[in-house]
Coordinates of C-alpha atoms in Angstrom, one line a residue:
Chain A
X611 CA 11.5 -26.9 27.2
X612 CA 13.3 -26.9 23.8
X613 CA 10.6 -29.1 22.5
X614 CA 8.0 -26.6 23.6
X615 CA 9.6 -23.7 21.8
X616 CA 10.1 -25.9 18.7
X617 CA 6.4 -26.5 18.9
X618 CA 5.7 -22.8 19.0
X619 CA 8.0 -22.3 16.1
X620 CA 6.3 -25.0 14.1
X621 CA 2.8 -23.5 14.8
X622 CA 4.1 -20.1 13.8
X623 CA 5.3 -21.5 10.5
X624 CA 1.9 -23.2 9.9
X625 CA -0.1 -20.1 10.6
X626 CA 2.3 -17.9 8.7
X627 CA 1.4 -19.9 5.5
X628 CA -2.3 -18.8 6.0
X629 CA -1.3 -15.2 6.7
X630 CA 0.8 -15.1 3.5
X631 CA -2.3 -16.4 1.6
X632 CA -4.5 -13.6 3.1
X633 CA -1.7 -11.2 2.4
X634 CA -2.1 -11.8 -1.3
X635 CA -5.8 -11.3 -1.1
X636 CA -6.1 -8.4 1.4
X637 CA -2.6 -6.8 1.2
X638 CA -2.0 -7.0 -2.5
X639 CA -5.4 -7.3 -4.2
X640 CA -7.3 -5.1 -1.6
X641 CA -10.1 -7.6 -0.9
X642 CA -11.2 -8.2 2.7
X643 CA -12.2 -11.6 3.9
X644 CA -13.6 -12.4 7.4
X645 CA -13.8 -16.1 6.8
X646 CA -10.5 -17.5 5.8
X647 CA -10.3 -19.7 8.9
X648 CA -13.1 -21.5 7.2
X649 CA -10.8 -22.5 4.3
X650 CA -8.2 -23.6 6.8
X651 CA -10.9 -25.8 8.3
X652 CA -11.8 -27.2 4.9
X653 CA -8.2 -28.1 4.3
X654 CA -7.6 -29.5 7.8
X655 CA -10.7 -31.8 7.8
X656 CA -10.2 -32.9 4.2
X657 CA -6.6 -34.1 4.8
X658 CA -7.4 -35.5 8.3
X659 CA -10.4 -37.5 7.2
X660 CA -8.8 -38.8 4.0
X661 CA -5.6 -39.9 5.7
X662 CA -7.3 -41.3 8.8
X663 CA -10.3 -43.1 7.1
X664 CA -8.8 -44.2 3.8
X665 CA -5.2 -44.3 4.8
X666 CA -3.9 -42.4 1.8
X667 CA -0.4 -40.9 2.1
X668 CA -0.2 -37.6 4.0
X669 CA 1.3 -35.8 0.9
X670 CA -1.7 -36.7 -1.1
X671 CA -3.9 -35.7 1.8
X672 CA -2.3 -32.3 1.9
X673 CA -2.6 -31.8 -1.9
X674 CA -6.3 -32.8 -1.8
X675 CA -6.8 -30.3 1.1
X676 CA -5.4 -27.5 -1.0
X677 CA -7.6 -28.6 -3.9
X678 CA -10.7 -28.7 -1.8
X679 CA -10.1 -25.3 -0.3
X680 CA -9.3 -23.9 -3.7
X681 CA -12.4 -25.4 -5.2
X682 CA -14.7 -24.0 -2.5
X683 CA -12.9 -20.6 -2.6
X684 CA -13.5 -20.3 -6.4
X685 CA -17.1 -21.4 -6.0
X686 CA -17.7 -18.6 -3.6
X687 CA -15.5 -16.1 -5.4
X688 CA -16.8 -16.6 -8.9
X689 CA -20.3 -15.1 -8.4
X690 CA -19.4 -12.5 -5.7
X691 CA -16.1 -11.1 -7.0
X692 CA -17.9 -9.7 -10.2
X693 CA -20.2 -7.6 -8.0
X694 CA -19.4 -4.1 -6.8
X695 CA -19.7 -3.5 -3.1
X696 CA -19.5 -5.6 0.0
X697 CA -21.0 -8.8 -1.3
X698 CA -17.7 -10.6 -1.3
X699 CA -17.0 -9.8 2.4
X700 CA -20.4 -11.0 3.3
X701 CA -20.0 -14.2 1.4
X702 CA -16.7 -14.9 3.2
X703 CA -18.3 -14.3 6.5
X704 CA -21.0 -16.8 5.5
X705 CA -18.6 -19.5 4.3
X706 CA -16.5 -19.1 7.4
X707 CA -19.4 -19.6 9.7
X708 CA -21.1 -22.2 7.6
X709 CA -18.0 -24.4 7.5
X710 CA -17.7 -24.4 11.3
X711 CA -21.4 -25.2 11.7
X712 CA -21.4 -28.0 9.2
X713 CA -18.4 -29.6 10.9
X714 CA -20.1 -29.2 14.3
X715 CA -23.3 -30.8 13.0
X716 CA -21.8 -33.8 11.3
X717 CA -20.6 -35.7 14.4
X718 CA -20.5 -39.1 12.7
X719 CA -18.0 -37.9 10.1
X720 CA -16.1 -35.1 11.7
X721 CA -16.4 -35.9 15.4
X722 CA -18.6 -32.8 15.8
X723 CA -17.9 -30.3 18.5
X724 CA -16.0 -32.9 20.6
X725 CA -13.3 -32.9 17.9
X726 CA -11.5 -35.4 15.7
X727 CA -8.7 -37.5 17.1
X728 CA -6.2 -40.0 15.8
X729 CA -5.0 -38.0 12.8
X730 CA -1.7 -39.4 11.4
X731 CA 1.2 -37.3 12.4
X732 CA 3.3 -35.7 9.7
X733 CA 4.3 -32.1 10.1
X734 CA 7.6 -31.8 11.8
X735 CA 9.5 -28.5 12.3
X736 CA 11.8 -29.2 9.4
X737 CA 9.0 -30.0 6.9
X738 CA 7.1 -26.9 7.9
X739 CA 10.2 -24.8 7.6
X740 CA 10.9 -26.1 4.1
X741 CA 7.3 -25.5 3.0
X742 CA 7.3 -22.0 4.4
X743 CA 10.5 -21.1 2.5
X744 CA 9.1 -22.6 -0.7
X745 CA 5.8 -20.7 -0.3
X746 CA 7.7 -17.4 0.3
X747 CA 9.8 -18.0 -2.8
X748 CA 6.8 -18.8 -5.0
X749 CA 4.8 -15.8 -3.7
X750 CA 7.7 -13.4 -4.2
X751 CA 8.1 -14.7 -7.8
X752 CA 4.3 -14.2 -8.3
X753 CA 4.5 -10.6 -7.1
X754 CA 7.3 -9.8 -9.5
X755 CA 5.3 -11.1 -12.4
X756 CA 2.7 -9.7 -14.7
X757 CA 0.0 -11.5 -12.7
X758 CA 1.2 -10.2 -9.4
X759 CA 1.4 -6.6 -10.8
X760 CA -2.1 -6.9 -12.1
X761 CA -3.4 -7.9 -8.7
X762 CA -1.8 -4.8 -7.2
X763 CA -3.2 -2.6 -10.0
X764 CA -6.7 -3.9 -9.1
X765 CA -6.1 -2.9 -5.5
X766 CA -4.9 0.6 -6.5
X767 CA -7.7 1.5 -9.0
X768 CA -10.0 -0.9 -10.6
X769 CA -11.0 1.4 -13.5
X770 CA -7.5 2.3 -14.3
X771 CA -6.5 -1.3 -14.1
X772 CA -9.2 -2.2 -16.7
X773 CA -8.1 0.7 -18.9
X774 CA -4.7 -0.9 -19.3
X775 CA -6.2 -4.2 -20.2
X776 CA -6.4 -6.0 -16.8
X777 CA -9.3 -8.3 -16.4
X778 CA -10.3 -7.2 -12.9
X779 CA -12.6 -10.0 -12.0
X780 CA -10.2 -12.7 -13.1
X781 CA -7.3 -11.3 -11.1
X782 CA -9.5 -11.0 -8.0
X783 CA -10.5 -14.6 -8.5
X784 CA -6.8 -15.6 -8.9
X785 CA -5.9 -13.9 -5.6
X786 CA -8.8 -15.6 -4.0
X787 CA -7.6 -19.0 -5.3
X788 CA -4.1 -18.5 -4.1
X789 CA -5.2 -17.4 -0.7
X790 CA -7.6 -20.3 -0.3
X791 CA -5.1 -22.9 -1.5
X792 CA -2.6 -21.6 1.0
X793 CA -5.1 -21.6 3.8
X794 CA -6.0 -25.2 2.9
X795 CA -2.3 -26.1 3.0
X796 CA -2.0 -24.4 6.4
X797 CA -5.0 -26.2 7.8
X798 CA -3.8 -29.6 6.6
X799 CA -0.3 -29.0 8.2
X800 CA -2.1 -28.0 11.4
X801 CA -4.1 -31.2 11.4
X802 CA -1.0 -33.4 10.9
X803 CA 0.9 -31.5 13.6
X804 CA -1.8 -31.3 16.3
X805 CA -3.2 -34.8 15.4
X806 CA -6.4 -33.4 16.8
X807 CA -9.0 -31.0 15.3
X808 CA -12.0 -29.2 16.7
X809 CA -14.3 -26.7 15.0
X810 CA -13.5 -24.1 17.7
X811 CA -9.9 -23.9 16.2
X812 CA -11.4 -22.2 13.1
X813 CA -13.7 -19.6 14.6
X814 CA -14.2 -16.1 13.2
X815 CA -11.6 -14.9 15.7
X816 CA -9.0 -16.9 13.8
X817 CA -10.1 -15.3 10.5
X818 CA -9.8 -11.8 12.1
X819 CA -6.4 -12.7 13.4
X820 CA -5.2 -13.5 9.9
X821 CA -6.4 -10.2 8.5
X822 CA -5.1 -8.3 11.5
X823 CA -1.6 -9.8 11.1
X824 CA -1.6 -8.8 7.4
X825 CA -2.7 -5.2 8.2
X826 CA -0.2 -4.8 11.1
X827 CA 2.6 -6.0 8.8
X828 CA 1.7 -3.5 6.2
X829 CA -0.7 -4.1 3.3
X830 CA 1.2 -4.7 0.2
X831 CA 4.4 -6.1 1.8
X832 CA 5.2 -9.7 1.9
X833 CA 8.1 -9.0 4.3
X834 CA 5.7 -7.1 6.5
X835 CA 3.4 -10.1 6.7
X836 CA 6.3 -12.4 7.6
X837 CA 7.6 -10.1 10.3
X838 CA 4.1 -9.6 11.7
X839 CA 3.5 -13.3 11.8
X840 CA 6.8 -13.9 13.6
X841 CA 5.8 -11.4 16.3
X842 CA 2.1 -11.8 16.7
X843 CA 1.6 -15.5 16.3
X844 CA 4.0 -16.6 19.1
X845 CA 3.2 -13.5 21.2
X846 CA 0.5 -15.1 23.3
X847 CA 2.9 -18.0 24.1
X848 CA 5.8 -15.7 25.0
X849 CA 3.5 -13.7 27.3
X850 CA 2.4 -17.0 29.0
X851 CA 5.3 -16.8 31.4
X852 CA 5.9 -14.8 34.6
X853 CA 3.8 -12.2 36.2
X854 CA 2.3 -10.9 33.0
X855 CA 0.5 -14.2 32.5
X856 CA -3.0 -13.0 33.1
X857 CA -2.4 -9.8 31.2
X858 CA -1.3 -11.4 27.9
X859 CA -4.4 -10.8 25.9
X860 CA -4.5 -7.2 27.2
X861 CA -0.8 -6.8 26.1
X862 CA -1.6 -8.3 22.7
X863 CA -4.4 -5.8 22.2
X864 CA -2.2 -2.9 23.4
X865 CA 0.4 -3.8 20.9
X866 CA -2.1 -3.8 18.1
X867 CA -3.4 -0.4 19.2
X868 CA 0.1 1.0 19.4
X869 CA 0.9 0.0 15.8
X870 CA -2.3 1.5 14.6
X871 CA -1.5 4.8 16.3
X872 CA 2.2 5.1 15.4
X873 CA 2.5 3.3 12.1
X874 CA -1.0 3.2 10.5
X875 CA 0.4 1.8 7.3
X876 CA 1.7 -1.2 9.1
X877 CA 5.2 -2.2 10.2
X878 CA 6.6 -2.2 6.7
X879 CA 4.1 0.0 4.9
X880 CA 4.3 -1.3 1.3
X881 CA 8.0 -1.7 1.3
X882 CA 9.8 -5.0 0.8
X883 CA 13.1 -6.1 2.3
X884 CA 15.6 -6.6 -0.4
X885 CA 19.4 -6.6 -0.6
X886 CA 19.3 -4.0 -3.4
X887 CA 17.0 -1.9 -1.2
X888 CA 19.3 -2.1 1.8
X889 CA 22.3 -1.1 -0.4
X890 CA 20.4 1.9 -1.7
X891 CA 19.4 2.9 1.9
X892 CA 23.0 2.8 3.1
X893 CA 24.1 4.7 0.0
X894 CA 21.6 7.4 0.7
X895 CA 22.7 7.6 4.4
X896 CA 26.3 7.8 3.2
X897 CA 25.5 10.6 0.7
X898 CA 23.7 12.6 3.4
X899 CA 26.6 12.4 5.9
X900 CA 29.1 13.3 3.2
X901 CA 27.0 16.3 2.2
X902 CA 26.9 17.2 5.9
X903 CA 30.6 17.2 6.1
X904 CA 31.1 19.4 3.0
X905 CA 28.8 22.0 4.5
Chain B
X705 CA -9.8 12.8 -50.5
X706 CA -12.9 12.9 -48.3
X707 CA -13.7 9.3 -49.3
X708 CA -10.2 8.1 -48.7
X709 CA -10.2 9.5 -45.2
X710 CA -13.5 7.8 -44.4
X711 CA -12.0 4.5 -45.3
X712 CA -9.0 5.1 -43.1
X713 CA -11.1 6.0 -40.0
X714 CA -9.6 4.2 -37.0
X715 CA -12.5 5.0 -34.8
X716 CA -16.1 5.4 -35.9
X717 CA -19.2 6.2 -33.8
X718 CA -22.4 5.6 -35.7
X719 CA -25.6 7.1 -34.3
X720 CA -24.4 6.5 -30.7
X721 CA -26.7 7.5 -27.9
X722 CA -26.8 7.0 -24.1
X723 CA -29.6 7.5 -21.7
X724 CA -29.3 7.5 -17.9
X725 CA -32.9 7.0 -16.9
X726 CA -34.7 9.9 -18.4
X727 CA -31.6 12.0 -19.1
X728 CA -30.1 11.8 -22.5
X729 CA -26.3 12.2 -22.1
X730 CA -25.5 11.4 -25.7
X731 CA -28.0 11.7 -28.6
X732 CA -27.3 10.2 -32.0
X733 CA -23.6 11.1 -32.2
X734 CA -21.7 10.3 -35.4
X735 CA -18.0 10.8 -35.3
X736 CA -15.2 9.5 -37.5
X737 CA -11.6 9.8 -36.4
X738 CA -9.0 9.4 -39.2
X739 CA -5.9 7.4 -38.4
X740 CA -3.0 9.6 -37.4
X741 CA -5.0 12.6 -36.6
X742 CA -5.3 14.6 -33.3
X743 CA -9.0 14.9 -33.0
X744 CA -10.6 17.4 -30.5
X745 CA -13.9 17.1 -28.7
X746 CA -15.1 20.2 -27.0
X747 CA -18.3 21.5 -25.5
X748 CA -19.6 23.1 -22.3
X749 CA -19.8 21.2 -19.1
X750 CA -22.3 18.4 -19.2
X751 CA -22.2 18.1 -23.0
X752 CA -21.5 14.4 -22.8
X753 CA -17.9 14.4 -23.7
X754 CA -16.6 12.0 -21.0
X755 CA -19.7 9.9 -21.5
X756 CA -18.5 9.4 -25.0
X757 CA -15.1 8.2 -23.8
X758 CA -16.7 5.9 -21.3
X759 CA -18.8 4.3 -24.1
X760 CA -15.7 3.9 -26.4
X761 CA -13.8 2.2 -23.6
X762 CA -16.6 0.0 -22.6
X763 CA -17.1 1.5 -19.1
X764 CA -20.7 2.3 -20.1
X765 CA -22.8 0.3 -22.6
X766 CA -24.4 2.3 -25.4
X767 CA -28.2 2.7 -25.4
X768 CA -28.2 2.8 -29.2
X769 CA -25.8 2.9 -32.1
X770 CA -22.5 1.3 -32.8
X771 CA -18.8 2.0 -32.2
X772 CA -16.2 0.6 -34.6
X773 CA -12.5 0.4 -34.0
X774 CA -10.4 -0.5 -37.0
X775 CA -13.6 -1.7 -38.6
X776 CA -14.4 -4.0 -35.7
X777 CA -17.5 -3.4 -33.6
X778 CA -16.4 -2.8 -30.0
X779 CA -19.5 -1.6 -28.1
X780 CA -20.6 -4.3 -25.6
X781 CA -17.0 -5.6 -25.1
X782 CA -15.5 -5.4 -21.6
X783 CA -13.1 -2.5 -20.9
X784 CA -10.1 -4.8 -20.6
X785 CA -10.7 -6.4 -23.9
X786 CA -11.1 -3.0 -25.6
X787 CA -7.8 -1.9 -24.0
X788 CA -6.1 -5.0 -25.4
X789 CA -7.4 -4.2 -28.9
X790 CA -5.4 -1.0 -28.8
X791 CA -7.4 1.9 -27.2
X792 CA -5.8 3.5 -24.1
X793 CA -7.1 6.4 -22.1
X794 CA -6.5 8.8 -19.4
X795 CA -9.0 10.1 -16.9
X796 CA -10.5 13.5 -16.1
X797 CA -9.6 13.0 -12.4
X798 CA -6.2 11.4 -12.6
X799 CA -6.2 7.7 -11.8
X800 CA -2.7 6.5 -11.2
X801 CA -1.6 3.5 -9.2
X802 CA -0.9 6.0 -6.4
X803 CA 1.2 4.1 -3.9
X804 CA 3.4 2.5 -6.6
X805 CA 6.6 4.1 -8.0
X806 CA 6.6 5.8 -11.4
X807 CA 8.5 2.9 -12.9
X808 CA 6.0 0.3 -11.5
X809 CA 3.1 2.3 -12.9
X810 CA 4.6 1.9 -16.4
X811 CA 5.7 -1.7 -15.9
X812 CA 2.2 -2.7 -14.8
X813 CA 0.8 -1.3 -18.0
X814 CA 3.3 -3.2 -20.2
X815 CA 1.4 -6.5 -20.5
X816 CA 0.4 -6.9 -24.1
X817 CA 3.6 -8.6 -25.1
X818 CA 4.0 -10.8 -22.1
X819 CA 3.0 -14.3 -23.0
X820 CA 4.3 -16.4 -20.0
X821 CA 1.7 -18.3 -18.0
X822 CA 0.9 -18.3 -14.3
X823 CA 3.1 -21.3 -13.7
X824 CA 6.0 -19.6 -15.4
X825 CA 5.6 -16.6 -13.1
X826 CA 5.2 -18.8 -9.9
X827 CA 8.4 -20.6 -10.6
X828 CA 10.1 -17.8 -12.4
X829 CA 11.1 -19.9 -15.3
X830 CA 13.7 -18.7 -17.9
X831 CA 10.9 -17.7 -20.2
X832 CA 9.5 -15.4 -17.5
X833 CA 12.9 -14.0 -16.7
X834 CA 13.6 -13.3 -20.3
X835 CA 10.4 -11.5 -21.0
X836 CA 10.6 -9.5 -17.8
X837 CA 14.1 -8.3 -18.8
X838 CA 12.8 -7.1 -22.2
X839 CA 9.9 -5.3 -20.5
X840 CA 12.2 -3.7 -17.9
X841 CA 14.4 -2.3 -20.7
X842 CA 11.4 -1.1 -22.6
X843 CA 10.1 0.7 -19.5
X844 CA 13.4 2.5 -19.0
X845 CA 13.4 3.6 -22.6
X846 CA 9.8 4.9 -22.4
X847 CA 10.5 6.8 -19.2
X848 CA 13.5 8.3 -20.8
X849 CA 11.5 9.3 -23.9
X850 CA 8.7 11.0 -21.9
X851 CA 11.1 12.7 -19.6
X852 CA 10.2 11.0 -16.4
X853 CA 13.4 9.0 -15.9
X854 CA 14.6 11.2 -13.1
X855 CA 11.4 10.5 -11.1
X856 CA 11.8 6.7 -11.7
X857 CA 11.6 5.6 -8.1
X858 CA 9.3 8.3 -6.8
X859 CA 5.8 7.4 -5.5
X860 CA 3.3 8.4 -8.1
X861 CA 1.1 10.2 -5.6
X862 CA 4.0 12.5 -4.6
X863 CA 4.6 13.8 -8.1
X864 CA 3.7 17.4 -9.0
X865 CA 0.3 17.7 -10.8
X866 CA 1.7 18.3 -14.3
X867 CA 4.0 15.2 -14.0
X868 CA 1.1 13.1 -12.8
X869 CA -0.8 14.0 -15.9
X870 CA 2.3 13.1 -18.0
X871 CA 2.7 9.8 -16.2
X872 CA -0.9 8.9 -16.9
X873 CA -0.3 9.5 -20.6
X874 CA 2.9 7.6 -20.4
X875 CA 1.1 4.7 -18.8
X876 CA -1.4 4.8 -21.6
X877 CA 1.4 4.7 -24.1
X878 CA 3.0 1.7 -22.3
X879 CA 0.0 -0.4 -23.4
X880 CA 1.3 0.1 -27.0
X881 CA -2.0 1.5 -28.3
X882 CA -3.0 2.7 -31.7
X883 CA -5.5 5.2 -30.2
X884 CA -5.2 7.3 -27.0
X885 CA -8.2 9.1 -25.5
X886 CA -7.1 12.1 -23.4
X887 CA -9.8 13.4 -21.0
X888 CA -9.0 17.0 -20.1
X889 CA -5.2 16.5 -19.9
X890 CA -4.7 20.3 -19.4
X891 CA -7.3 20.7 -16.7
X892 CA -5.9 22.7 -13.8
X893 CA -2.7 23.5 -15.6
X894 CA -1.1 26.9 -15.9
X895 CA 0.1 28.5 -19.2
X896 CA 3.6 27.0 -19.0
X897 CA 2.4 23.5 -18.1
X898 CA -0.2 23.5 -20.9
X899 CA 2.4 24.5 -23.5
X900 CA 4.6 21.7 -22.3
X901 CA 1.7 19.4 -22.6
X902 CA 0.9 20.6 -26.2
X903 CA 4.4 19.8 -27.3
X904 CA 4.3 16.4 -25.6
X905 CA 1.0 15.3 -27.2
X906 CA 2.2 16.5 -30.5
X907 CA 5.3 14.4 -30.2
X908 CA 3.4 11.3 -29.3
X909 CA 1.5 11.5 -32.6
X910 CA 4.6 12.4 -34.6
X911 CA 7.0 10.0 -33.0
X912 CA 4.8 6.9 -32.5
X913 CA 2.1 7.6 -35.0
X914 CA -0.6 7.1 -32.3
X915 CA -4.0 8.6 -33.1
X916 CA -5.2 10.9 -30.4
X917 CA -8.7 12.0 -29.3
X918 CA -8.6 14.9 -26.9
X919 CA -11.2 16.5 -24.7
X920 CA -10.3 19.8 -23.2
X921 CA -11.6 23.2 -22.2
X922 CA -8.2 25.0 -22.9
X923 CA -8.9 26.5 -26.3
X924 CA -5.3 27.3 -26.9
X925 CA -4.3 23.7 -26.4
X926 CA -7.2 22.4 -28.6
X927 CA -6.6 24.9 -31.4
X928 CA -2.9 24.4 -31.5
X929 CA -3.1 20.6 -31.6
X930 CA -6.2 19.4 -33.4
X931 CA -6.6 18.6 -37.0
X932 CA -10.3 18.3 -36.6
X933 CA -12.8 19.3 -33.9
X934 CA -16.2 18.2 -32.9
X935 CA -18.4 20.4 -30.7
X936 CA -21.0 18.8 -28.4
X937 CA -23.7 20.6 -26.6
X938 CA -26.4 19.0 -24.3
X939 CA -25.5 15.5 -25.7
X940 CA -25.9 16.5 -29.3
X941 CA -23.5 17.1 -32.0
X942 CA -23.3 20.9 -32.6
X943 CA -20.6 21.4 -35.1
X944 CA -17.8 19.6 -36.9
X945 CA -14.8 21.0 -38.7
X946 CA -11.3 22.3 -38.7
X947 CA -10.2 24.7 -35.9
X948 CA -10.7 27.7 -38.1
X949 CA -14.2 26.7 -39.1
X950 CA -15.1 26.0 -35.4
X951 CA -13.8 29.3 -34.2
X952 CA -16.1 31.2 -36.6
X953 CA -19.1 29.0 -36.3
X954 CA -22.0 31.1 -34.9
X955 CA -23.7 28.0 -33.3
X956 CA -20.5 27.3 -31.3
X957 CA -20.1 30.9 -30.2
X958 CA -23.7 30.9 -29.1
X959 CA -23.3 27.7 -27.1
X960 CA -20.2 29.0 -25.3
X961 CA -21.2 32.6 -24.8
X962 CA -25.0 32.5 -24.9
X963 CA -27.3 34.6 -27.0
X964 CA -27.4 38.3 -26.5
X965 CA -31.1 38.9 -25.6
X966 CA -30.9 42.7 -25.9
X967 CA -29.9 42.6 -29.5

């Protein structure tokens, strides 16, 4: 039983990395993607095939997975992110679907729709946990830097961002690159955890889940994305037990609707959890109560 | 004197024109803004004032003519590059980073002196920390100087209108420009607010030596501030001169008030 929950925790960590990537793209830079599961697939199959067929170390496999996803992401982003309008979203829809179809139709290499087996095992709970912590640390550094602030400026107002010297298209591309590399990483870790891959794991539903988790957590909040991942990713597993078993997807949908109705800006809005912030909050509460007493 | 001023022009528009399809928004405009001046551009609605700003900042490409900033041709360059060269602007309909705090609005604009790379920021190297610290101090100073320090942590969207305008100008100043273009900064302001604005704009020029080009309909603001005024009408240059000259120019009076047919 413990092993089962450890598995759920590991998977949560793995998917959280992809959610954090999409958070940078959608939450902080304001770009919507409906195909990021495609980049997870690219990462997963790259690492799986390289380690299985050529026997290269898993670490190198994971790095090449990130590189491959990054490369394809930039290839798609470069021409479409300069355009105004919905071209980028359409392109991500295309790449998401195309990746899945290509994998399905190359049975000799990828195992096709039946799936790919015999992938070397590598992602334990501990390694995933360490990687998640490192990713969160790097991303929070990024968001406190000039580059991170420029991404947020692009989300807030592109023209105003350009007027203070932000190269809008470059920062969109940067956000795309970061999100794709992280999705590639997530995919590769998934491959080495499951030791089995099939194209159906990377359907458009998965892409939607990634975006939905970010939105529910609050666009523009890394903490929000983390909390939402911790709740939403294991939720179908938690609901697997007891009498509610058949109702779990209904329950999942209901939860999403409730958040949209009662907290449209997401669980955290655009606020971050920080120790300084908590201190300020308690101070304010303290001040208010003290004022109350005086009156 | 006239000649010396021409040499010191920080911004020069030479025969600039802009067509949108068949409509001529700007037609053969020649303007020369001397360094350190507060330069006014006025004209009735649709005279092509904002179009001019959009061409200077690279939002629109010019159809004809050239724009020089500090002697360098800038038309055709992207907006971000022009901003880095030292031209900042505000917008007619305020464009703040609405969901960010006042402080973050300013901090985001401070990027000219930041030299650390993406890798520095991902791993928050000492180089990054050091520069961030310098920037943070600079932002606090700027907020103090423009009188927004008490609103430091407020969300920009929640500020009162007059302060939003002020924040937008402060954000423009944070890019350490040599030239600021103000597009109707007094629009929608009452008497009291526009007097405060006049004092504020005056202080930017006097304290920081920033050249200012200002578009506005508030004649009291324009006449109090500007060293020189250009009047546009239907995309064409109508008059050029000091505030006194403009106020008595019959063409300008005609453009604003119309011709009396019964005379």
